[in-house]
PDB file of C-alpha atoms in Angstrom:
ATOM      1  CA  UNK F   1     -50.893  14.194  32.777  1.00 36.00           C
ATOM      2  CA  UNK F   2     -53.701  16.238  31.233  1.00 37.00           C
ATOM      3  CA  UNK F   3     -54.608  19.683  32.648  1.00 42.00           C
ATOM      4  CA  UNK F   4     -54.489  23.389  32.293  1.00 41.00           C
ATOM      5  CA  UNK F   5     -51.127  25.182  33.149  1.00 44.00           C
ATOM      6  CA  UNK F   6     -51.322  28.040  36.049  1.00 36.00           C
ATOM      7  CA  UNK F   7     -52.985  30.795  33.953  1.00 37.00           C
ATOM      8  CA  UNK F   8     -56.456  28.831  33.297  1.00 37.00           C
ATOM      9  CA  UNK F   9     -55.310  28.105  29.659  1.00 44.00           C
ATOM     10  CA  UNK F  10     -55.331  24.751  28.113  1.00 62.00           C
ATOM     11  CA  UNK F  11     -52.072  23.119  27.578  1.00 77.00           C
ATOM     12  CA  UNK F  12     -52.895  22.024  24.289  1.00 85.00           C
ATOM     13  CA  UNK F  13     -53.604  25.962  22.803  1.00 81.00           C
ATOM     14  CA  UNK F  14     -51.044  26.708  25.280  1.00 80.00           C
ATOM     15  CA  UNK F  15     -48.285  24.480  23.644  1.00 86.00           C
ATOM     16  CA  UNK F  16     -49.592  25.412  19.891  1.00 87.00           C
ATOM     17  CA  UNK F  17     -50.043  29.175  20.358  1.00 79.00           C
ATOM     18  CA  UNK F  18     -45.508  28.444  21.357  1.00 84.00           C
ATOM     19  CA  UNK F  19     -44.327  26.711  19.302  1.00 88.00           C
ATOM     20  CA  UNK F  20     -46.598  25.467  16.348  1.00 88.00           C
ATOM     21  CA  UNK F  21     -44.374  27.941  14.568  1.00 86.00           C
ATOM     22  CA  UNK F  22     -41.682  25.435  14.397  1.00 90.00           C
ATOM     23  CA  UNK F  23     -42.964  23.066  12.544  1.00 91.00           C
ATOM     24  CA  UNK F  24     -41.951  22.795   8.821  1.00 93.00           C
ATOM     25  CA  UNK F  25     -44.695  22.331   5.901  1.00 90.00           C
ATOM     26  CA  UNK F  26     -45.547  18.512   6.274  1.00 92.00           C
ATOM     27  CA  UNK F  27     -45.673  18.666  10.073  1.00 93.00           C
ATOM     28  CA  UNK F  28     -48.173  21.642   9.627  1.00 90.00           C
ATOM     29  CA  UNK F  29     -50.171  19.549   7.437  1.00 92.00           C
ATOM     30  CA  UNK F  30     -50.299  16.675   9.550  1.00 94.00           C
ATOM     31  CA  UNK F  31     -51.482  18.773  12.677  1.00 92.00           C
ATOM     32  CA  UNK F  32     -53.844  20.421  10.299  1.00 89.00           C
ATOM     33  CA  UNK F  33     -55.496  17.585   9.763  1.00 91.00           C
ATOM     34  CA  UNK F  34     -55.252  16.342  13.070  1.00 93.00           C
ATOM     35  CA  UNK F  35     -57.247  19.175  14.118  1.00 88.00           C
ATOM     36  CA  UNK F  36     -59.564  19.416  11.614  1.00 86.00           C
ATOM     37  CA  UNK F  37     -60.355  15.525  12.371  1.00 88.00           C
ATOM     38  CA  UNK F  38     -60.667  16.044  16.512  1.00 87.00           C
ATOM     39  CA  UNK F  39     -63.510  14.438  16.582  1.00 87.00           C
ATOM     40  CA  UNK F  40     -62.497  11.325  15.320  1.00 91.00           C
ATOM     41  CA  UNK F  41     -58.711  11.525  16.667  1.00 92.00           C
ATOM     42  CA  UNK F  42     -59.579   8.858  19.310  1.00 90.00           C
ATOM     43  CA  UNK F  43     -59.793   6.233  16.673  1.00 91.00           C
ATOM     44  CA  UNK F  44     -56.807   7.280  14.419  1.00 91.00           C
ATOM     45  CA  UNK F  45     -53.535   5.345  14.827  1.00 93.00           C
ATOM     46  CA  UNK F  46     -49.981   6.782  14.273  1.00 95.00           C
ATOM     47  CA  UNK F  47     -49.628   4.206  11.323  1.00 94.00           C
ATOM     48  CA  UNK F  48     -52.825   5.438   9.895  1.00 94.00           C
ATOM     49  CA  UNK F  49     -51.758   9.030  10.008  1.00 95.00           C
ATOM     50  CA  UNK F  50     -48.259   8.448   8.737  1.00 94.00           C
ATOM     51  CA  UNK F  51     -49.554   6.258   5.777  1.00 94.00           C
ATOM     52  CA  UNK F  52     -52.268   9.101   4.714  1.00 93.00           C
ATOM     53  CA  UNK F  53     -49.345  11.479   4.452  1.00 94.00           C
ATOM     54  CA  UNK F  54     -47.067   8.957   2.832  1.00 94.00           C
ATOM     55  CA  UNK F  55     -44.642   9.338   5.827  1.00 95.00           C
ATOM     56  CA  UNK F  56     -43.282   7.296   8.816  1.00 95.00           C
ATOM     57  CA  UNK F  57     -44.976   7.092  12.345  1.00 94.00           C
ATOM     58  CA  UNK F  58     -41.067   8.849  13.617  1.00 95.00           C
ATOM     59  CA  UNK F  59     -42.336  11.982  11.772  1.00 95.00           C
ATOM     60  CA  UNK F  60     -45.646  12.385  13.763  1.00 95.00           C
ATOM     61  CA  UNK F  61     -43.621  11.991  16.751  1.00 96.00           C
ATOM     62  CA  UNK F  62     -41.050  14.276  16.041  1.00 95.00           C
ATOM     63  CA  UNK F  63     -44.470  16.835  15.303  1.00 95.00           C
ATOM     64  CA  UNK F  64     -45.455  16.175  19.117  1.00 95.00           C
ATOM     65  CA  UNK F  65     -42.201  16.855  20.314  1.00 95.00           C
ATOM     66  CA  UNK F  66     -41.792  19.719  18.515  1.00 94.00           C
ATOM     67  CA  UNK F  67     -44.876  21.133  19.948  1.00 94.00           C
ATOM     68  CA  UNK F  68     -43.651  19.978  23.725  1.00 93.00           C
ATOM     69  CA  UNK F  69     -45.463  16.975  24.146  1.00 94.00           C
ATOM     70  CA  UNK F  70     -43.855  13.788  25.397  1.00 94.00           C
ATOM     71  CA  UNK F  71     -45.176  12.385  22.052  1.00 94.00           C
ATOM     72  CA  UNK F  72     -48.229  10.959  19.654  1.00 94.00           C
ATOM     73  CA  UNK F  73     -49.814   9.817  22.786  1.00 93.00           C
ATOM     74  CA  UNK F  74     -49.692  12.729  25.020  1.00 93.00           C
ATOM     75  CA  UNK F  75     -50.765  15.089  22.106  1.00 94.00           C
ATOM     76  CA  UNK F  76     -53.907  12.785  21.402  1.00 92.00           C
ATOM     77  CA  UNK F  77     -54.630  12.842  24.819  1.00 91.00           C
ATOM     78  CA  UNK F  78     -54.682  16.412  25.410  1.00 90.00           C
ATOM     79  CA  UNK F  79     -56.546  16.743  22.063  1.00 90.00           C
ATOM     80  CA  UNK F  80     -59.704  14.617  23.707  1.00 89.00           C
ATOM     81  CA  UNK F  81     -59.347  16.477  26.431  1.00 86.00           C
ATOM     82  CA  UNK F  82     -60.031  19.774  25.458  1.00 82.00           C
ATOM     83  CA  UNK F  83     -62.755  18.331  23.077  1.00 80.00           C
ATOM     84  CA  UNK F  84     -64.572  17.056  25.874  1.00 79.00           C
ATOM     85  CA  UNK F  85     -64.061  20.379  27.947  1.00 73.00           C
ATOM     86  CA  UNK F  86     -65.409  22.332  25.242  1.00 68.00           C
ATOM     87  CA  UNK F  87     -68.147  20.523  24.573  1.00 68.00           C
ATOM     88  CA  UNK F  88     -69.168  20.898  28.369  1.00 62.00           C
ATOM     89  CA  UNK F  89     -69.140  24.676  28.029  1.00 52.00           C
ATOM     90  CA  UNK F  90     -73.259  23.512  26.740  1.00 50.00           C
ATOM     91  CA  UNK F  91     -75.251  25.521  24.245  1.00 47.00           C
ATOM     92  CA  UNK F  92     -72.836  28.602  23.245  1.00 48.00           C
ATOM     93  CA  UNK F  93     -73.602  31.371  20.437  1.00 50.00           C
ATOM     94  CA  UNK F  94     -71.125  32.146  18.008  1.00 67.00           C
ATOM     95  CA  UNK F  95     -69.408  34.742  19.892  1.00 71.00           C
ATOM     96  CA  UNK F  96     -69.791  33.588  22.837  1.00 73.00           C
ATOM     97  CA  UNK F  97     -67.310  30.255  21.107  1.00 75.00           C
ATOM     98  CA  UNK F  98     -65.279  32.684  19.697  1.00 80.00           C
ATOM     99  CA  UNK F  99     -64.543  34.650  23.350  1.00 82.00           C
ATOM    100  CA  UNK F 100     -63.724  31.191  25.014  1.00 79.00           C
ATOM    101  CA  UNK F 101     -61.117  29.979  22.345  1.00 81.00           C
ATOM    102  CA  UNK F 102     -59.230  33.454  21.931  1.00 86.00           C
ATOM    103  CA  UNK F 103     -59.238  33.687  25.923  1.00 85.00           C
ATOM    104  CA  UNK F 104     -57.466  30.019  25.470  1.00 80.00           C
ATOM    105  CA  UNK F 105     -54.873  30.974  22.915  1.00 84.00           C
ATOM    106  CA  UNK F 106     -53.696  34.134  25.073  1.00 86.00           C
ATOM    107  CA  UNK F 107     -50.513  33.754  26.775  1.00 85.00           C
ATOM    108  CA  UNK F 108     -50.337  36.252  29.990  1.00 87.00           C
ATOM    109  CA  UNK F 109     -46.443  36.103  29.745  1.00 89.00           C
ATOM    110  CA  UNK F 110     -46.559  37.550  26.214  1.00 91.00           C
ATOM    111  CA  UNK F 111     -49.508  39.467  26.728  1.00 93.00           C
ATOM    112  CA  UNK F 112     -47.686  41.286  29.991  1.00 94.00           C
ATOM    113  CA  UNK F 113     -44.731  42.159  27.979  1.00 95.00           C
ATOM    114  CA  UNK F 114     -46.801  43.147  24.909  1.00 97.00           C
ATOM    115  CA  UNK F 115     -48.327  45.955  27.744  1.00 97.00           C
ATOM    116  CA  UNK F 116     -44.764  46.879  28.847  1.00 97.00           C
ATOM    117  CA  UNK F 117     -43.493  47.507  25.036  1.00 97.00           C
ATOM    118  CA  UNK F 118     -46.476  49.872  24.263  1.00 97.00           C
ATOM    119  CA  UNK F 119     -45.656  51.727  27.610  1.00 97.00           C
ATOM    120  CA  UNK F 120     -42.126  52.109  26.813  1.00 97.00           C
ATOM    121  CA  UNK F 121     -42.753  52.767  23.283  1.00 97.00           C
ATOM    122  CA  UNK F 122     -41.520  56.517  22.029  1.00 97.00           C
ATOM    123  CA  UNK F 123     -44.148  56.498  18.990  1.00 97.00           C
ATOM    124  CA  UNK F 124     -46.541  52.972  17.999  1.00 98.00           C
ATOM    125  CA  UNK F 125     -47.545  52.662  14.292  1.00 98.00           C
ATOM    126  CA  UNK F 126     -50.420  50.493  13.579  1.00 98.00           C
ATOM    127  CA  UNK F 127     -50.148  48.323  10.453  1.00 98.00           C
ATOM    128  CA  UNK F 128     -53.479  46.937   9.220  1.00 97.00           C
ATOM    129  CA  UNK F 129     -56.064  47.314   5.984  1.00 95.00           C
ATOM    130  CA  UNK F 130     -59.691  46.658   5.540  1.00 92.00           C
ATOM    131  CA  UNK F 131     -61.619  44.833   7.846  1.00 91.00           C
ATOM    132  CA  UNK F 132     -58.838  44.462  10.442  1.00 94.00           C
ATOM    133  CA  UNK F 133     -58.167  48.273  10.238  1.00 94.00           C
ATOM    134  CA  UNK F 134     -61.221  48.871  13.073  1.00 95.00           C
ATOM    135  CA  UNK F 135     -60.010  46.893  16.080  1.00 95.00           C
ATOM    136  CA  UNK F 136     -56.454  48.631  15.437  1.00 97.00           C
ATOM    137  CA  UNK F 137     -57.900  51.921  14.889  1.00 97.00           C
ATOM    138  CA  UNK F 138     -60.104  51.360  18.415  1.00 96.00           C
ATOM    139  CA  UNK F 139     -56.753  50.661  20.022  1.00 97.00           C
ATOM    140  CA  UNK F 140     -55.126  53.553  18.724  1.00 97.00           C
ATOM    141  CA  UNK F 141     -57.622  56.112  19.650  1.00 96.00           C
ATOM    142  CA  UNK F 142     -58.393  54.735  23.380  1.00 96.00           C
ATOM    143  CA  UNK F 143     -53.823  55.044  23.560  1.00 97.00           C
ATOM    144  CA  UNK F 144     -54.160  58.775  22.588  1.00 96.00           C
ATOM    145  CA  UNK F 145     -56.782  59.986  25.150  1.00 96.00           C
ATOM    146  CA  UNK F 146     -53.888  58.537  27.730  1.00 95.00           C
ATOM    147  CA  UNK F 147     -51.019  60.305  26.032  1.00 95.00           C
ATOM    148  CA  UNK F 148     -49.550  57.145  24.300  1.00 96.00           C
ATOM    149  CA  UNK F 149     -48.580  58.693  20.558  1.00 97.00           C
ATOM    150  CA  UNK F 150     -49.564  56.114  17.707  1.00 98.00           C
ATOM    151  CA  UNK F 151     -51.047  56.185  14.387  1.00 97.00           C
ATOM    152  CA  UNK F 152     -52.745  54.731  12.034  1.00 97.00           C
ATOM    153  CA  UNK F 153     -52.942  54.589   8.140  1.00 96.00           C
ATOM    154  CA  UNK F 154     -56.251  54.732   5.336  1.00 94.00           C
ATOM    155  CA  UNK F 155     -52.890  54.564   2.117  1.00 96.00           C
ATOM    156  CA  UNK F 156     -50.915  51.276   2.572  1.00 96.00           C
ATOM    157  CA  UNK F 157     -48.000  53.082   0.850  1.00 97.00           C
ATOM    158  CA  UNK F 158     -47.799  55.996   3.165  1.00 97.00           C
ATOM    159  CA  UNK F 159     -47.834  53.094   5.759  1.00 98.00           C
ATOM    160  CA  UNK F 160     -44.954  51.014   4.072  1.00 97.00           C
ATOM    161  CA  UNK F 161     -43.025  54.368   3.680  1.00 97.00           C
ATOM    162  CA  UNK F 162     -43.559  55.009   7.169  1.00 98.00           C
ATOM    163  CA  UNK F 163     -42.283  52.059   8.315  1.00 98.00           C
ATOM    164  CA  UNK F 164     -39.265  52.690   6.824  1.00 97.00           C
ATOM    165  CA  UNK F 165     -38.517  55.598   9.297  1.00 97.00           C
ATOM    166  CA  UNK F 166     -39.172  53.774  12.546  1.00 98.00           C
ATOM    167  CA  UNK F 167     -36.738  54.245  15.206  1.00 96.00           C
ATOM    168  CA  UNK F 168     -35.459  51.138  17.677  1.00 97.00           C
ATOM    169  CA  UNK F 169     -37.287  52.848  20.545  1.00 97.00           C
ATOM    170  CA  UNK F 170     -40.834  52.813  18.595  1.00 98.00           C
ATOM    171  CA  UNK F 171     -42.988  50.268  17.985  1.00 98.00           C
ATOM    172  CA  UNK F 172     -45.275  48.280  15.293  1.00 98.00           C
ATOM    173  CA  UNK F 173     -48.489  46.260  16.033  1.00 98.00           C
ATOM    174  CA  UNK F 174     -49.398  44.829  12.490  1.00 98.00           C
ATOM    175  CA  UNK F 175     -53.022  43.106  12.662  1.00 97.00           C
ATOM    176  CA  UNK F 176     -54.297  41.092  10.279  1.00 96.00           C
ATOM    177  CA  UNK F 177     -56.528  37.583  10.562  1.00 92.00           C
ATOM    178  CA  UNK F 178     -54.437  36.383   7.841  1.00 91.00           C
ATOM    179  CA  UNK F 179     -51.358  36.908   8.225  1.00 93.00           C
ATOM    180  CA  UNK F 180     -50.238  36.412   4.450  1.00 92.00           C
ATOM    181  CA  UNK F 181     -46.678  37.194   3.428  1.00 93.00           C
ATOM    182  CA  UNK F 182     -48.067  38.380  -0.223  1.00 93.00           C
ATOM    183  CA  UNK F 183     -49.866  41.563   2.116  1.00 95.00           C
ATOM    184  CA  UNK F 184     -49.126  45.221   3.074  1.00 97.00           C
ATOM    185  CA  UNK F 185     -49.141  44.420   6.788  1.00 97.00           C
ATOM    186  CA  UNK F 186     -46.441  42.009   5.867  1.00 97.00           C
ATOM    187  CA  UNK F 187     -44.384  44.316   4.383  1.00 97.00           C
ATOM    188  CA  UNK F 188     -44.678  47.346   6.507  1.00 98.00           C
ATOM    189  CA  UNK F 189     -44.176  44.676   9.403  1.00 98.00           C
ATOM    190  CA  UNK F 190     -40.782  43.439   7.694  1.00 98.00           C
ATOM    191  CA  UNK F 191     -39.604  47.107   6.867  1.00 98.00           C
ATOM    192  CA  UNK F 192     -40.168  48.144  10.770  1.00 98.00           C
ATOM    193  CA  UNK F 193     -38.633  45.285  11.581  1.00 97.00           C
ATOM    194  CA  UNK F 194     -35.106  45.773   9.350  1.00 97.00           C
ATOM    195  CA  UNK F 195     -35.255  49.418  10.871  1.00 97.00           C
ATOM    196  CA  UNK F 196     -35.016  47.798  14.560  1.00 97.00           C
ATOM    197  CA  UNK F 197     -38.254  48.331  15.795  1.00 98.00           C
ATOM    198  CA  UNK F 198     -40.084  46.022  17.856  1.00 97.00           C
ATOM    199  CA  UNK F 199     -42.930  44.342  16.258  1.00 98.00           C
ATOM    200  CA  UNK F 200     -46.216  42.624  17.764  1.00 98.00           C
ATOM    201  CA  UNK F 201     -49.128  40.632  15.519  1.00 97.00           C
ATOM    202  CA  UNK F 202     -52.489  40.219  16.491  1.00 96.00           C
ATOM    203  CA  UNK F 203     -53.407  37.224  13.932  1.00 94.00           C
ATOM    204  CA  UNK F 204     -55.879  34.416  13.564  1.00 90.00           C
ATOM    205  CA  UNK F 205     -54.850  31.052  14.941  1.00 84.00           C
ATOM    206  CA  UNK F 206     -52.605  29.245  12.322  1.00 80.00           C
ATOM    207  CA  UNK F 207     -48.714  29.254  11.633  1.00 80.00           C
ATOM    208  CA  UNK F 208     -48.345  32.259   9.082  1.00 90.00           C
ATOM    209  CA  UNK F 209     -45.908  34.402   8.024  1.00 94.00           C
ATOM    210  CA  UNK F 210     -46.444  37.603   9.714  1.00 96.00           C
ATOM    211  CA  UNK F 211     -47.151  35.984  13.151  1.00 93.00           C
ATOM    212  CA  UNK F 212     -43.390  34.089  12.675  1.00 93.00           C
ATOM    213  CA  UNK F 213     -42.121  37.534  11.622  1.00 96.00           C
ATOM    214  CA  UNK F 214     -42.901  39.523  14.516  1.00 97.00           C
ATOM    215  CA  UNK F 215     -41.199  39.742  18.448  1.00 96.00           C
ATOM    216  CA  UNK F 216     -44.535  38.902  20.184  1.00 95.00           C
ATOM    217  CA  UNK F 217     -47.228  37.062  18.729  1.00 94.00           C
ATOM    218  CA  UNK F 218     -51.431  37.282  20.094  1.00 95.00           C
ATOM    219  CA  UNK F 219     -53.998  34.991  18.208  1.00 92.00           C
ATOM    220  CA  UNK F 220     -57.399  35.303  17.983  1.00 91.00           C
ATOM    221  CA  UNK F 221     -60.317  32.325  16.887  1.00 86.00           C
ATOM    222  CA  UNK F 222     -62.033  33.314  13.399  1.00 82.00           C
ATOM    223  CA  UNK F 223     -63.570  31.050  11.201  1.00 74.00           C
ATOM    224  CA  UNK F 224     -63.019  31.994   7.260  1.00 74.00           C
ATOM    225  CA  UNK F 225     -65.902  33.543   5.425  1.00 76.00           C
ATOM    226  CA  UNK F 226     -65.819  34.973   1.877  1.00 74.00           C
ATOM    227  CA  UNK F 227     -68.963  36.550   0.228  1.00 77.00           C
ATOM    228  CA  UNK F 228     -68.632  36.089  -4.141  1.00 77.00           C
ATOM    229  CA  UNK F 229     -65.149  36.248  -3.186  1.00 79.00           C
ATOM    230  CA  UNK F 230     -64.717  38.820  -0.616  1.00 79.00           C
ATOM    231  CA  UNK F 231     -63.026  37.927   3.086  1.00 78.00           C
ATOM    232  CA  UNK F 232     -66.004  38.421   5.552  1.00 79.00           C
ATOM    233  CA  UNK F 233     -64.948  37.015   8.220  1.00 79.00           C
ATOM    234  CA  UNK F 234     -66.166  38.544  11.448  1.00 82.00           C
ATOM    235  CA  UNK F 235     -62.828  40.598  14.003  1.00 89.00           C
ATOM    236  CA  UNK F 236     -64.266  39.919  16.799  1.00 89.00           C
ATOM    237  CA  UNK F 237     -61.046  37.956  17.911  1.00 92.00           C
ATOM    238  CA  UNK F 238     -59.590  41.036  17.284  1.00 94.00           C
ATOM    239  CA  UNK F 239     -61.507  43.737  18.904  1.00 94.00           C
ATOM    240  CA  UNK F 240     -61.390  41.724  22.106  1.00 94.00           C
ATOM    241  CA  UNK F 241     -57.631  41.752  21.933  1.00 96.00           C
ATOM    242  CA  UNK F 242     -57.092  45.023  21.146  1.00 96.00           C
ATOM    243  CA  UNK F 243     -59.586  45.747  23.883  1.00 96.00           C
ATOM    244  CA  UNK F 244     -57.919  43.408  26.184  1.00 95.00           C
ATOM    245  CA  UNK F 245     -54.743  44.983  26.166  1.00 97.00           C
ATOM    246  CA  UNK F 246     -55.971  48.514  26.817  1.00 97.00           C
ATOM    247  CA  UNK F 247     -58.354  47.469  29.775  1.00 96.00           C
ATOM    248  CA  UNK F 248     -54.680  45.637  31.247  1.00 95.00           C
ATOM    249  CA  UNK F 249     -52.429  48.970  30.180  1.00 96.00           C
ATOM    250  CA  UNK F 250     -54.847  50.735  32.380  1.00 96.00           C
ATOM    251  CA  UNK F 251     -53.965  48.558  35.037  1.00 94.00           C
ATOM    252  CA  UNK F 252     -50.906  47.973  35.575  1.00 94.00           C
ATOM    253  CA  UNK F 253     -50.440  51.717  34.721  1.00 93.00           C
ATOM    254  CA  UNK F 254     -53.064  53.705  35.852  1.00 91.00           C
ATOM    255  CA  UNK F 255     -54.338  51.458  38.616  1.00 88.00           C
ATOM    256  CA  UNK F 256     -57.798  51.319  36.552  1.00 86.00           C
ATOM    257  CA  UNK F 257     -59.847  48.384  37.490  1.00 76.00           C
TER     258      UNK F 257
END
């Protein structure tokens, strides 16, 4: 059956945002291009797909299960689905797209317990560089004015070092859009991590490293941009979360509305 489970979000984000992180590298190419190809997913057959990817139709099964469908069928079905749903959202902006497909990816179970680590949370450290350092650094601030200690770092080595000295009863919220294992967030993530700490990532929507690294895991839509080379792609995603999770903290904990 196709529909949305009990917190308004669509099973299909639902059942990727869980457990796309299972998948090994084939599998995540596969649904890659599944996704990319939504569109046209209608008219693809499991033969087709498994002869593109020089594999056998059992292997784009096995994907679906993986993910916690029933199989090729059930994923393809959900896939139109939300196509069709999101398509009758009309004329959107940009952001306004953006808002709609991070609000799908959240999880309220995670999302509640992500609010319940930062409350019981002796000290937070805040692990993020460059463009992803602002919605981190909003976060941060808005914690202090209610007591919550955290900080956050401009040297990426002070911030690695740092890690290093976490304590089990702290914890780390790396943000990055990336989530690239080759990164400073990365690192500092895996050092708090080793230390005992528990970790959170606030990452775009894909299967990367830092997001399988960490306890909890929040995803936010961002399409990539680069400028002569430079990421420019807008953290919007990010700021919402971040934002998100304050305007919650405040109420479950300070009955704020």
């Amino acid at each position: 059956m196709i529909n949305f489970d009990k917190g308004g979000i669509f099973l299909l984000y639902k059942m990727l945002e869980k457990n796309r992180k299972l998948l090994n590298e084939n599998e995540e190419n596969i649904l890659s291009y599944l996704l990319e190809n939504k569109q046209q997913i209608n008219d693809l057959t499991i033969r087709e797909i498994a002869n593109k990817f020089f594999t056998v139709p059992n292997t784009i099964v096995r994907m679906c299960k993986k993910l916690g469908f029933t199989g090729f069928q059930q994923f393809k079905e959900e896939v139109i689905f939300t196509l069709k749903v999101e398509q009758s959202l009309g004329e959107i902006s940009p952001l306004d797209d953006v808002i709609v497909k991070t609000k799908q990816l959240l999880n309220p179970e995670v999302l509640n317990e992500i609010i319940e680590s930062i409350y019981n949370a002796r000290n937070i450290l805040f692990f993020a560089v460059g463009l992803s350092r602002s919605p981190a650094e909003d976060l941060g601030e808005r914690l202090k004015i209610i007591g919550k200690p955290n900080q956050t770092f401009v040297d990426p080595h002070i911030m690695k070092y740092s890690a290093e000295l976490m304590h089990p009863e702290d914890l780390a919220v790396a943000v990055s859009l990336s989530g690239r294992e080759d990164s400073n967030v990365y690192a500092a993530a895996s050092r708090a991590k080793a230390v005992g700490a528990k970790t959170i990532s606030i990452t775009g929507f894909s299967s990367n490293p830092l997001a399988n690294l960490t306890n909890y895991q929040l995803y936010g839509y961002s399409a990539e941009l680069h400028i002569n080379g430079m990421d420019a792609a807008d953290r919007f995603s990010l700021h919402y979360i971040t934002n998100l999770l304050f305007n919650e903290y405040l109420k479950k904990y300070h009955g704020i509305e």
